mmCIF file of C-alpha atoms in Angstrom:
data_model
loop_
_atom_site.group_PDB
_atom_site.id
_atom_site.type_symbol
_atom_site.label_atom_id
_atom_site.label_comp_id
_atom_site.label_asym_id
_atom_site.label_seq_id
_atom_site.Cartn_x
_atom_site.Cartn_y
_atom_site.Cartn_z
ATOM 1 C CA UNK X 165 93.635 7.558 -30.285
ATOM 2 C CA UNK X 166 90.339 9.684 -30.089
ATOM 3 C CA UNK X 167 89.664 8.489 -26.282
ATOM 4 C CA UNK X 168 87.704 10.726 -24.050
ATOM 5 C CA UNK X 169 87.011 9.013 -20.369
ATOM 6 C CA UNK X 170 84.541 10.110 -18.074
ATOM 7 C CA UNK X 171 83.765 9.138 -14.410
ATOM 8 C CA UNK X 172 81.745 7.583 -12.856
ATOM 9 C CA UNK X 173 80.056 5.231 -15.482
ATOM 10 C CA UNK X 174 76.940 5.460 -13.036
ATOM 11 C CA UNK X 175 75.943 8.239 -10.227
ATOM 12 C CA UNK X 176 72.860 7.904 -7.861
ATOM 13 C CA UNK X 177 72.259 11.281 -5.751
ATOM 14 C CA UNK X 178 70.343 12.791 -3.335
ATOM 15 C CA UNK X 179 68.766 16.342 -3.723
ATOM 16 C CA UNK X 180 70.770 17.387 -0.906
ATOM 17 C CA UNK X 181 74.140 15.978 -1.963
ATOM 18 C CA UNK X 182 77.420 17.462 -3.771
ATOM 19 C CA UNK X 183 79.027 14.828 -6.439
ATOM 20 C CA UNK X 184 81.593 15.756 -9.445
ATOM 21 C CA UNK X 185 81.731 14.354 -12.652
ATOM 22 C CA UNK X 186 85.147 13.962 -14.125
ATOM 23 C CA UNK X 187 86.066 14.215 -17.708
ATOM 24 C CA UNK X 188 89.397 13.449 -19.426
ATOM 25 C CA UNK X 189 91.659 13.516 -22.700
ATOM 26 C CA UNK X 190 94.841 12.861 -23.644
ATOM 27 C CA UNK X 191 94.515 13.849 -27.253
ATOM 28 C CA UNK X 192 95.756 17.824 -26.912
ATOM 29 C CA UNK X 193 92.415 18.984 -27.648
ATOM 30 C CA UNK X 194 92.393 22.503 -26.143
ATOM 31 C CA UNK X 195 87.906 22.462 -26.548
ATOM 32 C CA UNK X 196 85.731 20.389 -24.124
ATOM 33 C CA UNK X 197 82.024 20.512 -23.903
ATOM 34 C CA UNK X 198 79.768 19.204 -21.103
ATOM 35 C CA UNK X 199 76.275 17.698 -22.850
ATOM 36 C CA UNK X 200 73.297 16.657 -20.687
ATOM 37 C CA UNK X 201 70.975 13.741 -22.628
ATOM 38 C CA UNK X 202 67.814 13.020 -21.715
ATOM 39 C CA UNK X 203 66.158 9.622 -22.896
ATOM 40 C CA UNK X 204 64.825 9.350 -26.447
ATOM 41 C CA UNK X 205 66.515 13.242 -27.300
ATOM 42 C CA UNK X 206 69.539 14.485 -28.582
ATOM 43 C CA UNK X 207 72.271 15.810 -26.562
ATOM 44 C CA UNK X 208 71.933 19.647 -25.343
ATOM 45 C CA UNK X 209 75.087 21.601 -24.777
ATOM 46 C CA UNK X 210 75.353 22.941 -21.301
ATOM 47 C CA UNK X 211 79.214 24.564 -21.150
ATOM 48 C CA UNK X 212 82.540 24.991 -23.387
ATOM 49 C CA UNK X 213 85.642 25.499 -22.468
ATOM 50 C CA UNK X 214 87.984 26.866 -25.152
ATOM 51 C CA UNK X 215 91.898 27.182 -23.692
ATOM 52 C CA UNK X 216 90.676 26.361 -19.922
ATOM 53 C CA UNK X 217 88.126 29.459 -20.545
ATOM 54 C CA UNK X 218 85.101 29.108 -20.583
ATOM 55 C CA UNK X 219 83.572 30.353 -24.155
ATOM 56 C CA UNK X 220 79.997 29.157 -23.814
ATOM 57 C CA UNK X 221 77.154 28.573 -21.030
ATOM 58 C CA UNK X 222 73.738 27.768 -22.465
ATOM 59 C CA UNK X 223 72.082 29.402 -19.412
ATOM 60 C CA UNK X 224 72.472 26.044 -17.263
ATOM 61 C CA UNK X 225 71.319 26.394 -13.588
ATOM 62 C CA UNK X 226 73.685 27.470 -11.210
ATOM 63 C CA UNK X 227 73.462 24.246 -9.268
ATOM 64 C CA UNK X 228 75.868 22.728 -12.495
ATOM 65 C CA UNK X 229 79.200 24.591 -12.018
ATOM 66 C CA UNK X 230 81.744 23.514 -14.703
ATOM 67 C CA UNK X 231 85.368 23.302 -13.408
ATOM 68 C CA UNK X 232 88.504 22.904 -16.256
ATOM 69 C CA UNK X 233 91.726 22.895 -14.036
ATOM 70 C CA UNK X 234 94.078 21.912 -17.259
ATOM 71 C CA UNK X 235 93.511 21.431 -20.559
ATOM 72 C CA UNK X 236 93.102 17.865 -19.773
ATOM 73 C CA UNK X 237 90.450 17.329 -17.462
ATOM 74 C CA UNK X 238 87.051 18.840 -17.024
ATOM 75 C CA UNK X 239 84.741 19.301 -14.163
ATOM 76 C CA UNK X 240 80.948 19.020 -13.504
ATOM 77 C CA UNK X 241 80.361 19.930 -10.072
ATOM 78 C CA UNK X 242 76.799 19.178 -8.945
ATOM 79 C CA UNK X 243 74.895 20.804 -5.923
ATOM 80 C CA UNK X 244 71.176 20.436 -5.485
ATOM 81 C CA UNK X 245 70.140 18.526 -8.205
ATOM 82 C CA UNK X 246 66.418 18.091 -8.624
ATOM 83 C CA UNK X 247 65.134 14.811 -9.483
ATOM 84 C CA UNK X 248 64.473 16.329 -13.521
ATOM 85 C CA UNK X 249 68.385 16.671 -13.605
ATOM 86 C CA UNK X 250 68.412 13.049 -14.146
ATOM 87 C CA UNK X 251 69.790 12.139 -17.665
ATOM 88 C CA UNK X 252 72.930 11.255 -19.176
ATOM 89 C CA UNK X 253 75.622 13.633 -19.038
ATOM 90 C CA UNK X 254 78.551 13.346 -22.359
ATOM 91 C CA UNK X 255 81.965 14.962 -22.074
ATOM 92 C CA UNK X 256 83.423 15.969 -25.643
ATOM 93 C CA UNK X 257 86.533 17.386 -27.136
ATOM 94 C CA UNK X 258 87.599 18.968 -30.213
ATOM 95 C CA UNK X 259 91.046 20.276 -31.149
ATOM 96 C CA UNK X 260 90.000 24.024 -30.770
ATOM 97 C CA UNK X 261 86.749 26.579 -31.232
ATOM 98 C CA UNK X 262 88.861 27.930 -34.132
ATOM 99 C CA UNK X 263 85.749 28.967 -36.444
ATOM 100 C CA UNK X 264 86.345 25.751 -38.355
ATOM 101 C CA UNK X 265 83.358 23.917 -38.701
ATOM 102 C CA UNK X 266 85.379 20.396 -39.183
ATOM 103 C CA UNK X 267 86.425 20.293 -35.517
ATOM 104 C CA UNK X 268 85.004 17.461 -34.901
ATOM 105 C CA UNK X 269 84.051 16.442 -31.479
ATOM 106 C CA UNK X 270 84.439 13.420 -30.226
ATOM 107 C CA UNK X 271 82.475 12.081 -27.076
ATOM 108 C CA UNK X 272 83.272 9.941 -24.074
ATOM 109 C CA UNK X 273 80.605 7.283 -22.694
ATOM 110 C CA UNK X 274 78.782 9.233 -20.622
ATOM 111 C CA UNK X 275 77.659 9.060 -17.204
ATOM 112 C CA UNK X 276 73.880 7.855 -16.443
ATOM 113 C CA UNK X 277 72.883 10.174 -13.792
ATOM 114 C CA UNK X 278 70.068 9.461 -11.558
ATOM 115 C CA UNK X 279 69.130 11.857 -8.982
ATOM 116 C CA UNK X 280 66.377 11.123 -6.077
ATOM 117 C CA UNK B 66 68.422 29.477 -37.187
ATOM 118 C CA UNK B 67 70.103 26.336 -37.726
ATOM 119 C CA UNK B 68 67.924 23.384 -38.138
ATOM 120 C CA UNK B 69 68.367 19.761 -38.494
ATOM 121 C CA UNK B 70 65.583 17.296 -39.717
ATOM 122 C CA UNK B 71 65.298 13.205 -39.343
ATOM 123 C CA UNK B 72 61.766 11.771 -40.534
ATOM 124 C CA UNK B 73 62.760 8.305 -39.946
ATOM 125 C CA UNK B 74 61.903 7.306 -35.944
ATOM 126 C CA UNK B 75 62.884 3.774 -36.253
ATOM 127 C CA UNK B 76 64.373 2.002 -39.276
ATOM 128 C CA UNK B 77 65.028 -2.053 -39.975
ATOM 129 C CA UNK B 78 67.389 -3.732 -42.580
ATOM 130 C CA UNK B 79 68.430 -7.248 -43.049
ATOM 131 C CA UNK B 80 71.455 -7.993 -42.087
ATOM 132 C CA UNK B 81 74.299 -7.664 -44.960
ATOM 133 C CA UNK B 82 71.840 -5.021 -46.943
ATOM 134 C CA UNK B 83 72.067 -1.485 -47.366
ATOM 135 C CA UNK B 84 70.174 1.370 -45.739
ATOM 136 C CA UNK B 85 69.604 4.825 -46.077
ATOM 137 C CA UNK B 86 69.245 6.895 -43.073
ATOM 138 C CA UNK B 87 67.908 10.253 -43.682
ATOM 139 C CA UNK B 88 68.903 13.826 -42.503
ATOM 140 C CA UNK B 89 67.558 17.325 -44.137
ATOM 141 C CA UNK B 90 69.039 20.528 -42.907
ATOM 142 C CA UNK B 91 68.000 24.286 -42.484
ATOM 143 C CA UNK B 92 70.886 27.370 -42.531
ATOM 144 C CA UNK B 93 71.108 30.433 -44.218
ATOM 145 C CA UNK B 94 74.908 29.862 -43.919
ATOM 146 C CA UNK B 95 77.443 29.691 -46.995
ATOM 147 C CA UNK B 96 80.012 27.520 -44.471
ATOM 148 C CA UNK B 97 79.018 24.445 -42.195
ATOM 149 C CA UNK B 98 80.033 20.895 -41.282
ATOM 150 C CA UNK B 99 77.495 17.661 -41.399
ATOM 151 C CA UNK B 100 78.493 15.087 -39.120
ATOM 152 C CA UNK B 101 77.052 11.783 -38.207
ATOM 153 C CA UNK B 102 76.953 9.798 -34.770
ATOM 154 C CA UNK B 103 76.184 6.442 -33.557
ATOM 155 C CA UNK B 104 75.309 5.982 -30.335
ATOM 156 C CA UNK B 105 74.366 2.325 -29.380
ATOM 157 C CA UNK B 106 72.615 1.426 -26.172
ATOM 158 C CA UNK B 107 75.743 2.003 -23.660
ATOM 159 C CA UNK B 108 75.509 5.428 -24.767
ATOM 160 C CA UNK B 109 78.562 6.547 -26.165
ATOM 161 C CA UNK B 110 78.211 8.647 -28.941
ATOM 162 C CA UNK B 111 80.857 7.163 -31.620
ATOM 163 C CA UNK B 112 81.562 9.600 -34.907
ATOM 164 C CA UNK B 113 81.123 8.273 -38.434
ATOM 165 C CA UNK B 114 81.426 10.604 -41.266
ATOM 166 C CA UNK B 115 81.975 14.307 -41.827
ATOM 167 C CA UNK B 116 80.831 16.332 -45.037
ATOM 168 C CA UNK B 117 81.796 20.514 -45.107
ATOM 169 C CA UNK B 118 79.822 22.401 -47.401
ATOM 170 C CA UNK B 119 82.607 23.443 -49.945
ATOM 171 C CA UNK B 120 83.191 19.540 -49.973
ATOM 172 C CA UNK B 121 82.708 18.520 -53.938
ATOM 173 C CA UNK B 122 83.053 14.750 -53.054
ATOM 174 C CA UNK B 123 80.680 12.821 -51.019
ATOM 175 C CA UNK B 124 82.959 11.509 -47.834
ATOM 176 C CA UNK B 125 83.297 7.755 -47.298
ATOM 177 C CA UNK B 126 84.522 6.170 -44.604
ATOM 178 C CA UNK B 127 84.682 2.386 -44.385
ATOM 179 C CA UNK B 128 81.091 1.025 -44.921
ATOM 180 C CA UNK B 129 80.023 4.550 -44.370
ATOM 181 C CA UNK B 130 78.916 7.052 -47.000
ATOM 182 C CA UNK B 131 77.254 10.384 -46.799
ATOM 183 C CA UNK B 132 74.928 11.504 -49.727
ATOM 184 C CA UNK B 133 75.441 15.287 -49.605
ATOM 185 C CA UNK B 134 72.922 17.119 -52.142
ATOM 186 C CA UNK B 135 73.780 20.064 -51.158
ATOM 187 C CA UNK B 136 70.530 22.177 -53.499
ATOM 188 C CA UNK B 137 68.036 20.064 -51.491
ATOM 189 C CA UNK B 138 70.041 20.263 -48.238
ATOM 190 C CA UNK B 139 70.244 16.521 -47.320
ATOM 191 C CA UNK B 140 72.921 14.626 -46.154
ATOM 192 C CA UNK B 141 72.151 11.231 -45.914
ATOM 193 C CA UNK B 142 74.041 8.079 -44.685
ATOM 194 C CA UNK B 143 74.461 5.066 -46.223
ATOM 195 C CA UNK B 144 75.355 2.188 -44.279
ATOM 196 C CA UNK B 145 76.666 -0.593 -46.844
ATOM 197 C CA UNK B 146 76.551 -4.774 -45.831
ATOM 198 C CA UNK B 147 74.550 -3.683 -42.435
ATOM 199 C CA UNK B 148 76.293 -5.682 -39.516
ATOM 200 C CA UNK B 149 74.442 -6.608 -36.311
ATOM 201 C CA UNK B 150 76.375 -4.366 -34.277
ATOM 202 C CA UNK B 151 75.422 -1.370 -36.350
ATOM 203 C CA UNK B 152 72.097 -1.356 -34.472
ATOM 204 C CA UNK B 153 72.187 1.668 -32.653
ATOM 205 C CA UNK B 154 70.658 5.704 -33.028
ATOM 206 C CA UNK B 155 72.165 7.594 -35.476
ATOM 207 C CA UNK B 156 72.213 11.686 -34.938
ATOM 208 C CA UNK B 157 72.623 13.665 -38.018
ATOM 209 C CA UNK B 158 74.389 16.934 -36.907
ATOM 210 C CA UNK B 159 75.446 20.298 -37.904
ATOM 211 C CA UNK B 160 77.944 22.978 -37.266
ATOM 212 C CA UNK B 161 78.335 26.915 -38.953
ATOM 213 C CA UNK B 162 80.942 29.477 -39.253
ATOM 214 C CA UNK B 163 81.908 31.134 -36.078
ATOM 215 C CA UNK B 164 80.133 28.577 -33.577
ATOM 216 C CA UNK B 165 81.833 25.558 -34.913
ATOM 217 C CA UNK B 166 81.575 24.524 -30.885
ATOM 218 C CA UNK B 167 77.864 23.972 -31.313
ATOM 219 C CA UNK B 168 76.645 21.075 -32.448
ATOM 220 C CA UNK B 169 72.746 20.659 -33.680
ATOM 221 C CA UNK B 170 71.786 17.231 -33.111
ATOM 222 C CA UNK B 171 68.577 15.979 -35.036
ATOM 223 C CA UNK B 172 66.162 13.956 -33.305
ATOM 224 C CA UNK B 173 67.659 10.650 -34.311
ATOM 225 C CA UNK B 174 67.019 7.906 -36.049
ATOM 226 C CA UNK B 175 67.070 3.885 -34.374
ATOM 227 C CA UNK B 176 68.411 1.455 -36.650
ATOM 228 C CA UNK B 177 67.777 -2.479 -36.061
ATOM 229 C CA UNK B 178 69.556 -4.873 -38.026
ATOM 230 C CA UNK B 179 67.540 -8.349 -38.084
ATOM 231 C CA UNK B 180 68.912 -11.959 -39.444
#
C-alpha cells in the first residue's frame, strides 16, 4: 500500500483567515515533504521532515508553518495567505533521507488551494 | 547544479502505439536516482519507474520502460500499447547523493492518447 491522504481535497481562503492542511501515511515512512504546484510547473519543495525534524526549509514565508506531531501525520498551517499562494499543495513520503537516492517518494492528491 | 531537461511540451499517440517521452539531465554527480511521474488532471502525482546511476539494466515496470544512456545523460520513457487513461503530464525527475530528499522535477511533458 503506497497511500498518502491529504485534506481537504479543496480549500477556499480569505487573506485574513487561518486554515491547516493535513497530511497522512500509514506506510512507516519516517520522511514527509510539503510541495506547493503552481499550474502548468513542476512541484517546488517547501519543507522536510526527516524523524519528526525538520531537515529542510526552502526559505518558504513565514505565513506557511509546517507542523509534524508523529511520524504519521504532517501539518501545513496557513496564516495570511496572499492571493499568489494559490496553487496546489502535494504531501509526499519516503522511507527515510538516508543519502540513498532510491527513496522514492510517493505523493498524495493534493489539495487545490485557492486563496482570495 | 542539478538540472533536468524535457523538450517535448505536448505529445500525441494513437491509442495501442508506443511513445517516447523524453528527459535529458545535468549533474556533475557519480550517484543519483531518475524517476518518472504521472500526474493526470486530478492532480495526483502517481510514480512509474526508477533508474540509479550504477543501474546496468534499463528498469521496466509493466508497460513502462526507461531508456537510460547514461554517456548522453537521457533517460527516457517508453510507454508500450498507449491506453486512454495514460493521458496525463509526465515529470522526469532527479535525485543525488546526500540530498536524496530533493527532488528536481523537469518541466513536464502532456501526453494525449487519441482513438
Amino acid at each position: 500500500d503506497t497511500e498518502v491522504t491529504q485534506t481537504p481535497k479543496h480549500l477556499v481562503m480569505g487573506m485574513t483567515n487561518k486554515k491547516s492542511l493535513k497530511c497522512e501515511q500509514h506506510m512507516g515512512h519516517r520522511a514527509m515533504y510539503w510541495y506547493k504546484q503552481k499550474a502548468k510547473k513542476p512541484p517546488e519543495l517547501m519543507f522536510v521532515y526527516s524523524y519528526e525534524k525538520l531537515s529542510i526549509n526552502e526559505s518558504v514565508p513565514s505565513r506557511f508553518s509546517p507542523e509534524c506531531p508523529n511520524s504519521s501525520l504532517l501539518n501545513l498551517h496557513l496564516h495570511a495567505l496572499q492571493p499568489e499562494d494559490s496553487a496546489l499543495y502535494l504531501c509526499a513520503s519516503s522511507r527515510q533521507t538516508s543519502g540513498r537516492e532510491e527513496e522514492t517518494q510517493y505523493f498524495g492528491p493534493g489539495t487545490r488551494l485557492l486563496v482570495l | 547544479a542539478q538540472k533536468i531537461t524535457q523538450t517535448q511540451p505536448g505529445m500525441f499517440v494513437q491509442e495501442k502505439e508506443a511513445v517516447t517521452l523524453d528527459c535529458t539531465y545535468d549533474t556533475s554527480d557519480q550517484s543519483y536516482g531518475l524517476f518518472w511521474y504521472k500526474q493526470p488532471s486530478s492532480g495526483e502525482m502517481i510514480f512509474l519507474i526508477y533508474q540509479g546511476s550504477y543501474d546496468e539494466q534499463n528498469a521496466t515496470e509493466g508497460r513502462y520502460s526507461l531508456n537510460f544512456q547514461k554517456a548522453r545523460k537521457s533517460a527516457n520513457l517508453v510507454i508500450s500499447a498507449s491506453q486512454l487513461g495514460d493521458s496525463a503530464m509526465y515529470f522526469c525527475a532527479m535525485t543525488y547523493t546526500g540530498t536524496a530528499s530533493k527532488l528536481t522535477f523537469g518541466t513536464g511533458t502532456r501526453l494525449q492518447v487519441t482513438l
